[in-house]
Tab-separated table of C-alpha atoms in Angstrom:
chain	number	residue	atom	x	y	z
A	24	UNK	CA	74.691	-50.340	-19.690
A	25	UNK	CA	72.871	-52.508	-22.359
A	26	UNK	CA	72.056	-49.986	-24.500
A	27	UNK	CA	69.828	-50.203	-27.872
A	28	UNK	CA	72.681	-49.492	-29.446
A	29	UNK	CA	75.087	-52.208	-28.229
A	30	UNK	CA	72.443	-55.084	-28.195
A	31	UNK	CA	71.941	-54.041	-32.388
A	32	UNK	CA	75.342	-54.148	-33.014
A	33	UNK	CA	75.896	-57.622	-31.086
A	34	UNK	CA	73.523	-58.872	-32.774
A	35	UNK	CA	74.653	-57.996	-36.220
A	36	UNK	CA	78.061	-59.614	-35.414
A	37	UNK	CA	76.364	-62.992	-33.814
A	38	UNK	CA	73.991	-63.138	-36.762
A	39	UNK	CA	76.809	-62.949	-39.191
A	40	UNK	CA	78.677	-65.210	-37.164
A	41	UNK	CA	76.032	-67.641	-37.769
A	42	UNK	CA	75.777	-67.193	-41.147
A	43	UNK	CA	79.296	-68.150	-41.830
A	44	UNK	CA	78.830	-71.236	-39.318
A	45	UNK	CA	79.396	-74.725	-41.533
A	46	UNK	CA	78.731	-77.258	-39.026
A	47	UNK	CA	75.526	-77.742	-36.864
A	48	UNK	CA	78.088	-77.407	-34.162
A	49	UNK	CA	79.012	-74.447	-35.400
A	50	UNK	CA	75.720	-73.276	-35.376
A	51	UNK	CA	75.285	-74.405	-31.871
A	52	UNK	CA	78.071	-72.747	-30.765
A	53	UNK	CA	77.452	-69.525	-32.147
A	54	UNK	CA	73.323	-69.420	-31.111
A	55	UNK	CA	74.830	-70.245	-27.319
A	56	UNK	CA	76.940	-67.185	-27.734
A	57	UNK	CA	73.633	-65.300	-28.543
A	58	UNK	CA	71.406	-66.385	-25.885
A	59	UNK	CA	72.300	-63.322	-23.381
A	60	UNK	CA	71.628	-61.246	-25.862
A	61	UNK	CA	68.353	-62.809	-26.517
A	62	UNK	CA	67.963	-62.945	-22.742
A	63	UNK	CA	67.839	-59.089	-22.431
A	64	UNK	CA	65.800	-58.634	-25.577
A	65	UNK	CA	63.187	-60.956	-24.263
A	66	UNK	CA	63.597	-59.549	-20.538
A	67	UNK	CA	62.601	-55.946	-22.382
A	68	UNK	CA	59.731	-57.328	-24.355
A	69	UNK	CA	57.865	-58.813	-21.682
A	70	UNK	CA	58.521	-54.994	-20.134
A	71	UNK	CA	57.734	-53.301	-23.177
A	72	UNK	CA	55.377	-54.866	-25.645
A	73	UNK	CA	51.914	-55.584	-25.282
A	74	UNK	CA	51.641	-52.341	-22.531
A	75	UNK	CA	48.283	-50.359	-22.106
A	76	UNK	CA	50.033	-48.082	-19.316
A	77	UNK	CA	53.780	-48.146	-17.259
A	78	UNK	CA	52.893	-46.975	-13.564
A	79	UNK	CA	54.104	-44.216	-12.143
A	80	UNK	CA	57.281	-44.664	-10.004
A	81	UNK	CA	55.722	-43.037	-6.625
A	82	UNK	CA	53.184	-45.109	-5.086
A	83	UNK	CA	51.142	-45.028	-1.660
A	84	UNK	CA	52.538	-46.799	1.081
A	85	UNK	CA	52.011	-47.990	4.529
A	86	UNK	CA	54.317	-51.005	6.297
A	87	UNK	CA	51.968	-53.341	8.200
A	88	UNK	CA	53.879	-54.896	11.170
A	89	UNK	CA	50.770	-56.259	13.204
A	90	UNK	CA	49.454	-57.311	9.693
A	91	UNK	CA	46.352	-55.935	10.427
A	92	UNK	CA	45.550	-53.551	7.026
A	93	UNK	CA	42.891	-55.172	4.977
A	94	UNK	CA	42.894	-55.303	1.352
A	95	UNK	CA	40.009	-52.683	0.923
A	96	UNK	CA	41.087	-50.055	3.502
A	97	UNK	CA	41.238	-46.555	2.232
A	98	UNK	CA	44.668	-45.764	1.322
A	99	UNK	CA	44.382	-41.818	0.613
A	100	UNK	CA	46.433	-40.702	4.184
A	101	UNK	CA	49.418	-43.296	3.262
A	102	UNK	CA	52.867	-41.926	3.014
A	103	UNK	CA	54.671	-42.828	-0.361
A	104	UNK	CA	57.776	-44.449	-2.173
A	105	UNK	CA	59.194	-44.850	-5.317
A	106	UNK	CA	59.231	-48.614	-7.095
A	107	UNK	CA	62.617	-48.080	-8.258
A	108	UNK	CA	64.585	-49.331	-5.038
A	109	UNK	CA	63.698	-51.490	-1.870
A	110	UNK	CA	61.386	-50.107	0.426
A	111	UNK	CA	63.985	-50.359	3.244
A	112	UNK	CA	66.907	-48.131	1.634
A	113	UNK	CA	63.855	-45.902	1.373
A	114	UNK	CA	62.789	-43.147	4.306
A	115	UNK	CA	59.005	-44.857	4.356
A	116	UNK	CA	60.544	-48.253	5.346
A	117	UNK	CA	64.374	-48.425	5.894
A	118	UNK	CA	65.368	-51.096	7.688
A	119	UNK	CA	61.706	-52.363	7.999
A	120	UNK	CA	61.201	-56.094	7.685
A	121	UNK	CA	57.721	-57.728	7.377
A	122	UNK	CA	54.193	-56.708	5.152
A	123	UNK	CA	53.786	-53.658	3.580
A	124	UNK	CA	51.220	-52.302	1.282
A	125	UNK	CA	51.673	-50.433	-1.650
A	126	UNK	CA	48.870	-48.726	-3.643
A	127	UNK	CA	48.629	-46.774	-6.778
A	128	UNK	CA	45.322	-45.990	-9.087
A	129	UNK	CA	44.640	-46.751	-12.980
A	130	UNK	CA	42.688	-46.003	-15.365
A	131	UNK	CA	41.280	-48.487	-17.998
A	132	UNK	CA	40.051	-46.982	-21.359
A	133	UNK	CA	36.715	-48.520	-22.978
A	134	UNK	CA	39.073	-49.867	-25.696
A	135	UNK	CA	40.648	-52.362	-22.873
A	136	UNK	CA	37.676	-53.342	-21.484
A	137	UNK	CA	37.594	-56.754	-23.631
A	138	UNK	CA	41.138	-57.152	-23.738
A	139	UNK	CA	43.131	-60.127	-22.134
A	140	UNK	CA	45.001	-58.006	-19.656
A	141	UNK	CA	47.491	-58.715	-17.013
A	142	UNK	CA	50.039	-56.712	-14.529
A	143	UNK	CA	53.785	-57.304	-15.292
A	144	UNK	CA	56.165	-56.454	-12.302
A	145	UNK	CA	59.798	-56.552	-13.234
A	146	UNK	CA	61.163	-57.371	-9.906
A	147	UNK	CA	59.711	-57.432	-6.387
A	148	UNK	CA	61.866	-58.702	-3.903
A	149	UNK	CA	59.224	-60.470	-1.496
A	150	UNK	CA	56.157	-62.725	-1.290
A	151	UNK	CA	53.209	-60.587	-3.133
A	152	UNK	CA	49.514	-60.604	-2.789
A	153	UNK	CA	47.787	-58.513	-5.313
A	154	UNK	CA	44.220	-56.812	-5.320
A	155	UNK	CA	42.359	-54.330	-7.326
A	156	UNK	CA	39.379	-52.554	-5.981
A	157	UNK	CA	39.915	-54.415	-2.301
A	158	UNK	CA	39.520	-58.650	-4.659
A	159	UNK	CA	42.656	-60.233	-4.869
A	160	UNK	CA	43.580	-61.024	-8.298
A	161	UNK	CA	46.641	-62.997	-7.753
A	162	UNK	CA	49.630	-63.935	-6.319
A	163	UNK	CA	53.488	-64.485	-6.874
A	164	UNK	CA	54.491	-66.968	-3.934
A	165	UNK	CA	57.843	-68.832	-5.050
A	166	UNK	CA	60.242	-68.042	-2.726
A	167	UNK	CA	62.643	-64.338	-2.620
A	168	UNK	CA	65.601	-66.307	-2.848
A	169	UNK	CA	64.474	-67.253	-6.486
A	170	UNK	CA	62.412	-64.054	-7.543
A	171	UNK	CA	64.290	-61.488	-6.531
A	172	UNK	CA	65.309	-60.245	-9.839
A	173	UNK	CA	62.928	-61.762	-11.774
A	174	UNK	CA	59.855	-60.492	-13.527
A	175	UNK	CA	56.338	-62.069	-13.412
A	176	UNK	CA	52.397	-61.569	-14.641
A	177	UNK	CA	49.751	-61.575	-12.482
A	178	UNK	CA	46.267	-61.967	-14.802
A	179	UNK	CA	43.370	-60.191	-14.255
A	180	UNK	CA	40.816	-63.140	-14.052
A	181	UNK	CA	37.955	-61.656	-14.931
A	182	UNK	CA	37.443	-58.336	-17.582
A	183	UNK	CA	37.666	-54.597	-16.294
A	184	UNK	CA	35.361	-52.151	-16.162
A	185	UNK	CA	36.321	-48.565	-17.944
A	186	UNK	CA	37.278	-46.323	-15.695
A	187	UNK	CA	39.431	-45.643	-12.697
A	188	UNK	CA	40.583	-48.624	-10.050
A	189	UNK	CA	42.886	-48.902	-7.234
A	190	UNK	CA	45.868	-51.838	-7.725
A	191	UNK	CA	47.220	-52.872	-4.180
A	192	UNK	CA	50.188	-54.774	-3.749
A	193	UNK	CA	50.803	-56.692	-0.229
A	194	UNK	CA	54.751	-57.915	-0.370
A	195	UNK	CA	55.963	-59.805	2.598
A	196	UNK	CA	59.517	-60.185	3.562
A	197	UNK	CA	61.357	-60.974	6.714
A	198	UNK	CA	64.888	-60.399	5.747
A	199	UNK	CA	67.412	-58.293	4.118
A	200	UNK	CA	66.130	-56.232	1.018
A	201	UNK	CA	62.607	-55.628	0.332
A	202	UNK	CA	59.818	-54.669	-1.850
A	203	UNK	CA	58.753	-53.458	-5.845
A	204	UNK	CA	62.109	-52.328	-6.756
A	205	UNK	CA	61.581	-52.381	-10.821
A	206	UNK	CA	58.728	-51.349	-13.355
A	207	UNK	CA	55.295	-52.346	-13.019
A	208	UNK	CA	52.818	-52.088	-15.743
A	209	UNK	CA	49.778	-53.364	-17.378
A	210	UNK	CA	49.588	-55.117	-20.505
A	211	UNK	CA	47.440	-56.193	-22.982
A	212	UNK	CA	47.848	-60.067	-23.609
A	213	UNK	CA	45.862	-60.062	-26.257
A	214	UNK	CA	48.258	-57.706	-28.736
A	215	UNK	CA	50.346	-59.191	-31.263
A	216	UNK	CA	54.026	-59.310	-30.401
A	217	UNK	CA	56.811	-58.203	-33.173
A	218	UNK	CA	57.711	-61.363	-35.647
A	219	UNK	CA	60.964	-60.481	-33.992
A	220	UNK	CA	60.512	-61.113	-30.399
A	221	UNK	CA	58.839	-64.457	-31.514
A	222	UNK	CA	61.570	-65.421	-33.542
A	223	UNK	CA	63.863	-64.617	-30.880
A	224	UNK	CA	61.622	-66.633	-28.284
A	225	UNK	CA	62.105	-69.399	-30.195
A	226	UNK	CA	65.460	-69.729	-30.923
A	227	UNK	CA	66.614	-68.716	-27.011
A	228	UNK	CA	64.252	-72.109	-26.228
A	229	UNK	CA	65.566	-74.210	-28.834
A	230	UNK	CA	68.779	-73.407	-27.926
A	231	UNK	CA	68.509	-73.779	-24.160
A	232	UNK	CA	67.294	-76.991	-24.237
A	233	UNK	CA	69.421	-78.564	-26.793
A	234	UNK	CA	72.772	-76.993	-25.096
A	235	UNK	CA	72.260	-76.275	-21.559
A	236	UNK	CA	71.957	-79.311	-18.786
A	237	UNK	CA	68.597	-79.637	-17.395
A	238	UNK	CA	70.572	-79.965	-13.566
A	239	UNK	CA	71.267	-76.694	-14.373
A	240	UNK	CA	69.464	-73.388	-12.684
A	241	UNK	CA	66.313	-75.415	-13.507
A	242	UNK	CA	63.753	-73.186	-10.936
A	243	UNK	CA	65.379	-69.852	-12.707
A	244	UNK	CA	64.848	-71.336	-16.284
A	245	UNK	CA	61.162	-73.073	-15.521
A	246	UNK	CA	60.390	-69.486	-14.967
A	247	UNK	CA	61.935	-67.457	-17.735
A	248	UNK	CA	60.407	-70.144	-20.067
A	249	UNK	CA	56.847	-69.781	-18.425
A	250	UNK	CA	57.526	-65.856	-18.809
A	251	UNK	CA	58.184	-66.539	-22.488
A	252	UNK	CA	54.996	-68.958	-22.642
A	253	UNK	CA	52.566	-65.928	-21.420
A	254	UNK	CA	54.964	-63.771	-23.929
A	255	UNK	CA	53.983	-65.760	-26.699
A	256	UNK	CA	50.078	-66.552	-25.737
A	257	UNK	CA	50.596	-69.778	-27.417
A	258	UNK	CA	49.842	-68.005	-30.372
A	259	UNK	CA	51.606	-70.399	-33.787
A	260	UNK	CA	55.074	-68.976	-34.492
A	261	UNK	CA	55.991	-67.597	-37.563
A	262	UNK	CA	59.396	-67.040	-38.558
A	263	UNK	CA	59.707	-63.481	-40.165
A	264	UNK	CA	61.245	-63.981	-44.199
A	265	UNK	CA	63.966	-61.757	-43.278
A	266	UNK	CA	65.566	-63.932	-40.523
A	267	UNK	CA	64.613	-67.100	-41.453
């Protein structure tokens, strides 16, 4: 429903808006008014910018109710299922409750090789455990109830050959929905991001924490501000001349 579109023209009203703000107040009020907007934009950069490759929505996969599957077995005679919905409204798993695996290969091009790189997953509904080439790599383990809908890295510790590998993801989850139900990609940390999207970092943090209560949501927002950390690779800010 948020289209390109609507998010352009709601922000050429709130960033008139603020020009015609008087007070710091004012200001306040109106940069408040702009933070869901900001909150999408910076939900779609951390999606978008910085990727080497967007994987494929079908994936290999194999549910894992005596939890016996180890993280190097071959996965070549798994079934499959699409990342863009639970696994259990899906045929492979519906209804299923506990570990699954999910598997899907990648390719890394010599260019990548010394580049800071790292998986983003958009939403996985479930405890994850993630391995390439059978070595775990990392882990998301704060609990479903908080990371349902929310997006996370996983780094790749150490640098990548070229050439092809195999990701596998082990999600665990006892109850109701379950599994990668949004994009999963892999990104190069080490790009530069658009003088936008850091200008528009900045001002949904400033504004945040000089308006919102900390009480507030504070798991959900320690999150979305680490997200926004790794988006911005502690790299200086620079507002761009055009917005400052």
């Amino acid at each position: 429903a948020y289209t390109t579109e609507l998010l352009d023209k709601a922000d050429d009203i709130l960033y008139a808006a603020a020009g015609a703000a008087e007070t710091e107040q004012e200001k306040l009020h109106v940069a408040v008014m702009h933070m869901p907007i900001w909150h999408l934009r910076l939900q779609e950069a951390m999606n978008t910018e910085r990727r080497v490759e967007a994987f494929p929505q079908e994936w290999r996969f194999k549910t894992d109710p005596d939890k016996s599957i180890k993280a190097d077995e071959d996965t070549k005679s798994w079934g499959t299922v699409r990342i863009d919905d639970f696994w259990t409204k899906q045929d492979a798993g519906k209804d299923y409750h506990g570990v699954a695996w999910y598997a899907i290969d990648f390719t890394v091009k010599d260019q990548f090789t010394s580049s800071l790189l790292s998986f983003y997953f958009a939403a996985v509904d479930g405890y994850v455990e993630a391995y390439i080439d059978g070595k775990k790599v990392g882990e998301q383990t704060k609990p479903p109830s908080l990371m349902w809908n929310q997006g996370f890295y996983i780094h790749l510790p150490e640098k990548l050959s070229a050439g092809q590998h195999e990701l596998k993801v082990r999600v665990e989850k006892d109850h109701a929905a379950a599994g990668i139900w949004k994009e999963v990609a892999l990104m190069n940390l080490a790009q530069e991001l658009s003088p936008y999207t850091r200008y528009v970092a900045k001002r949904y943090k400033e504004t945040d924490t000089s308006f919102v209560p900390q009480r507030r949501n504070k798991d959900y927002r320690q999150n979305f501000f680490d997200r926004i950390d790794t988006l911005l690779n502690a790299t200086p800010f620079s507002a761009p001349e055009q917005i400052k």
